[in-house]
Amino acid sequence: MRWRLLIPLLLPLLSGCPESITTIDDAGALRSDFDWQVRANIPLPVEPIDNAMSEAKFQLGRHLFYDPRLSSNETISCSSCHHQDKAFADGRVAPRGATGELHPRNSQALVNIAYNPTLTWGNPSLRTIEQQIVIPLFGETPIEHGISDANQELVLNRILSEPRYAPLFDAAFPGQPISYDTIVKGLASFIRGMTSFSSNFDRYEQGDGNALSESAKNGMALFFSEELECFHCHGGYNFTDSVQDRTMFLVDRPFHNTGLYNIDGLGAYPEPNTGVHEITSRAQDMGRFRAPSLRNIAVTAPYMHDGSVATLEDAIRNYAAGGRNLTAGPNAGDGRMNPYKDGFISGFSITDDEINDLIAFLQSLTDDEFLNSERFADPWATP
Ligand code: HEC
Ligand code: HEC
């Protein structure tokens, strides 16, 4: 096996941390000994070949995630827009960056991101967390952390002069300098390690029949029914059809138009939030977004790529109508007639009791351990 011969050469490069053990299997895939805290029967995520997981990188990333030093004017950290008690969404329609600029999209929850084959609401070209993190740090449209050519040295020096960082970087990246490369790799490792599989639904799956109420069980049957069709796009262990893990050889990267808008009668979504179309400019990609994981969905309102749906009930009523008909305002138009709408968004009839059951099921995907765990909490709070 060629890989076996390479292992002794690659190991010191790949493992990063002396205490963490990284191996490469016969298929050429990386295996660190990181404790993913993933329950039985859930496959482990893929690890990038140039940034194997380690507990030291995770802990470094956790410090960086909560640190406003890592912004132009020390006002913004990742946690400004990603709050643990909201599954790392932020409860706002859209957030503001370091200079007050409004982001056009809703802050995403950060739940089981390690399983996402694409990152952000609707971008097929963003495929690694490392690529994605550069955007909030250095992006100019919109400005989030506000780091630029003009201030990047100043910001890096702020990190260098905080005494708690030296041992953290040393443990995570021994022998390597503190740089934006190791900062991004540390942050990515924290995000990658944020797994959530301890909801009441998970307890039910593992055999505890009492973990779900009768109402939630009814809601589960509705969710997985051919009438409501939710599971086609939000199925599987991460409640999305956009998923990758170590057991998969072929990875699909699906995006769907759910009929939220139709401002010109020809299917248009409001600029700049045209989904995959924003990247490809192809008409058929208009309004196509990644189906988000529905894990912890009850705590991440408001919903959708632009935060334009206030509650789970509203989201369900839009699906029942086969899309959203906006009768007034600048974005008025009948989304139900959107020509690019996915075939599974065809509408269904549902009673008020059934809506409550479906919401009870969605609430059963809330993982209180994830929302309260010290492991994901602000490390600067304790001296
Ligand atoms: C100003 C608010 C803001 C800040 C600061 C911010 N984010 Fe985000 N984050 C967002 C928004 C909005 C999105 C959706 C972006 C899009 O669709 O273009 C997002 C998306 C993401 C995603 C993709 C999630 C997914 O499901 O694909 C990750 C990962 C992420 N952010 C991590 C971070 C990290 C790490 C930092 C700190 C370096 C950070 N964010 C800082 C608002 C913010
Ligand atoms: C054709 C695929 C598809 C089907 C079927 C579908 N969804 Fe979705 N769902 C999506 C996509 C794509 C989005 C994101 C749309 C956007 O932001 O414009 C979404 C968003 C959501 C959101 C908001 C997520 C967030 O993080 O803001 C909820 C809640 C939701 N769907 C629930 C459901 C329920 C309940 C059903 C069944 C009644 C269902 N979905 C059926 C694809 C689908």
CSV table of C-alpha atoms and ligand atoms in Angstrom, one decimal, residues 64-65 70 76-82 88 90 92 94-98 101 103-111 113 116 118-123 126 129 132-137 142-145 187-188 190-191 273 278 289-290 292 305, ligand 1:
chain,number,residue,atom,x,y,z
A,64,LEU,CA,-10.4,33.0,18.8
A,65,PHE,CA,-14.1,32.6,18.2
A,70,LEU,CA,-9.7,39.6,16.0
A,76,ILE,CA,-16.8,42.2,16.7
A,77,SER,CA,-16.1,38.5,17.3
A,78,CYS,CA,-17.6,35.5,15.7
A,79,SER,CA,-19.8,35.2,18.7
A,80,SER,CA,-21.3,38.7,18.0
A,81,CYS,CA,-23.4,37.0,15.3
A,82,HIS,CA,-23.3,33.4,16.6
A,88,PHE,CA,-25.0,30.0,17.3
A,90,ASP,CA,-28.3,35.4,16.7
A,92,ARG,CA,-31.8,39.0,14.3
A,94,ALA,CA,-29.8,40.2,9.6
A,95,PRO,CA,-26.6,41.2,11.6
A,96,ARG,CA,-24.3,44.2,11.5
A,97,GLY,CA,-20.5,44.0,11.1
A,98,ALA,CA,-17.7,46.0,12.7
A,101,GLU,CA,-22.8,47.6,7.8
A,103,HIS,CA,-25.3,41.8,6.2
A,104,PRO,CA,-27.8,40.9,3.5
A,105,ARG,CA,-28.4,37.5,5.0
A,106,ASN,CA,-29.5,35.9,8.3
A,107,SER,CA,-26.8,34.6,10.7
A,108,GLN,CA,-26.6,30.9,10.3
A,109,ALA,CA,-26.8,28.5,13.2
A,110,LEU,CA,-23.5,26.6,13.6
A,111,VAL,CA,-24.7,23.0,14.2
A,113,ILE,CA,-21.1,22.1,10.2
A,116,ASN,CA,-21.9,20.3,5.3
A,118,THR,CA,-21.0,23.4,1.0
A,119,LEU,CA,-20.9,26.4,3.3
A,120,THR,CA,-23.3,29.4,3.7
A,121,TRP,CA,-26.9,29.7,2.5
A,122,GLY,CA,-26.5,29.2,-1.2
A,123,ASN,CA,-22.9,28.9,-2.5
A,126,LEU,CA,-17.5,27.2,-0.8
A,129,ILE,CA,-14.9,25.7,6.6
A,132,GLN,CA,-15.6,30.1,4.5
A,133,ILE,CA,-13.9,31.6,7.6
A,134,VAL,CA,-11.8,34.0,5.5
A,135,ILE,CA,-15.0,35.7,4.4
A,136,PRO,CA,-16.1,37.1,7.8
A,137,LEU,CA,-12.5,38.0,8.7
A,142,PRO,CA,-20.3,43.3,3.6
A,143,ILE,CA,-17.6,44.2,6.2
A,144,GLU,CA,-17.9,41.8,9.1
A,145,HIS,CA,-14.6,41.7,11.2
A,187,LEU,CA,-11.2,28.6,14.2
A,188,ALA,CA,-12.2,25.9,11.6
A,190,PHE,CA,-13.6,24.7,16.7
A,191,ILE,CA,-16.5,25.0,14.3
A,273,ASN,CA,-30.1,37.2,-2.3
A,278,GLU,CA,-25.8,35.0,-7.4
A,289,PHE,CA,-30.5,27.6,-1.4
A,290,ARG,CA,-29.1,24.7,0.7
A,292,PRO,CA,-30.5,23.9,6.4
A,305,HIS,CA,-31.7,33.0,4.2
B,1,HEC,C1,-21.6,40.2,11.3
B,1,HEC,C2,-22.1,38.9,11.7
B,1,HEC,C3,-21.2,37.7,11.5
B,1,HEC,C4,-19.9,37.5,12.0
B,1,HEC,C5,-19.1,38.5,12.8
B,1,HEC,C6,-19.6,36.2,11.7
B,1,HEC,N1,-20.6,35.5,11.1
B,1,HEC,FE1,-20.6,33.6,10.5
B,1,HEC,N2,-22.3,33.9,9.4
B,1,HEC,C7,-23.0,35.1,9.4
B,1,HEC,C8,-23.9,35.1,8.3
B,1,HEC,C9,-24.9,36.2,7.9
B,1,HEC,C10,-23.8,33.8,7.7
B,1,HEC,C11,-24.4,33.4,6.4
B,1,HEC,C12,-23.5,33.9,5.3
B,1,HEC,C13,-24.0,33.8,3.8
B,1,HEC,O1,-24.9,33.1,3.5
B,1,HEC,O2,-23.4,34.4,3.0
B,1,HEC,C14,-22.7,33.1,8.4
B,1,HEC,C15,-22.3,31.9,8.1
B,1,HEC,C16,-21.3,31.2,8.7
B,1,HEC,C17,-20.9,29.8,8.5
B,1,HEC,C18,-21.5,28.9,7.5
B,1,HEC,C19,-22.5,28.0,8.2
B,1,HEC,C20,-23.1,27.0,7.3
B,1,HEC,O3,-24.1,26.3,7.7
B,1,HEC,O4,-22.7,26.8,6.1
B,1,HEC,C21,-19.8,29.5,9.3
B,1,HEC,C22,-19.0,28.3,9.5
B,1,HEC,C23,-19.6,30.7,10.1
B,1,HEC,N3,-20.5,31.7,9.7
B,1,HEC,C24,-18.5,30.9,11.0
B,1,HEC,C25,-18.1,32.1,11.5
B,1,HEC,C26,-16.9,32.3,12.2
B,1,HEC,C27,-15.8,31.3,12.5
B,1,HEC,C28,-16.8,33.7,12.4
B,1,HEC,C29,-15.6,34.4,13.1
B,1,HEC,C30,-14.4,34.4,12.3
B,1,HEC,C31,-18.0,34.3,11.9
B,1,HEC,N4,-18.8,33.3,11.4
B,1,HEC,C32,-18.3,35.6,12.1
B,1,HEC,C33,-22.8,36.2,10.3
B,1,HEC,C34,-21.6,36.4,10.9
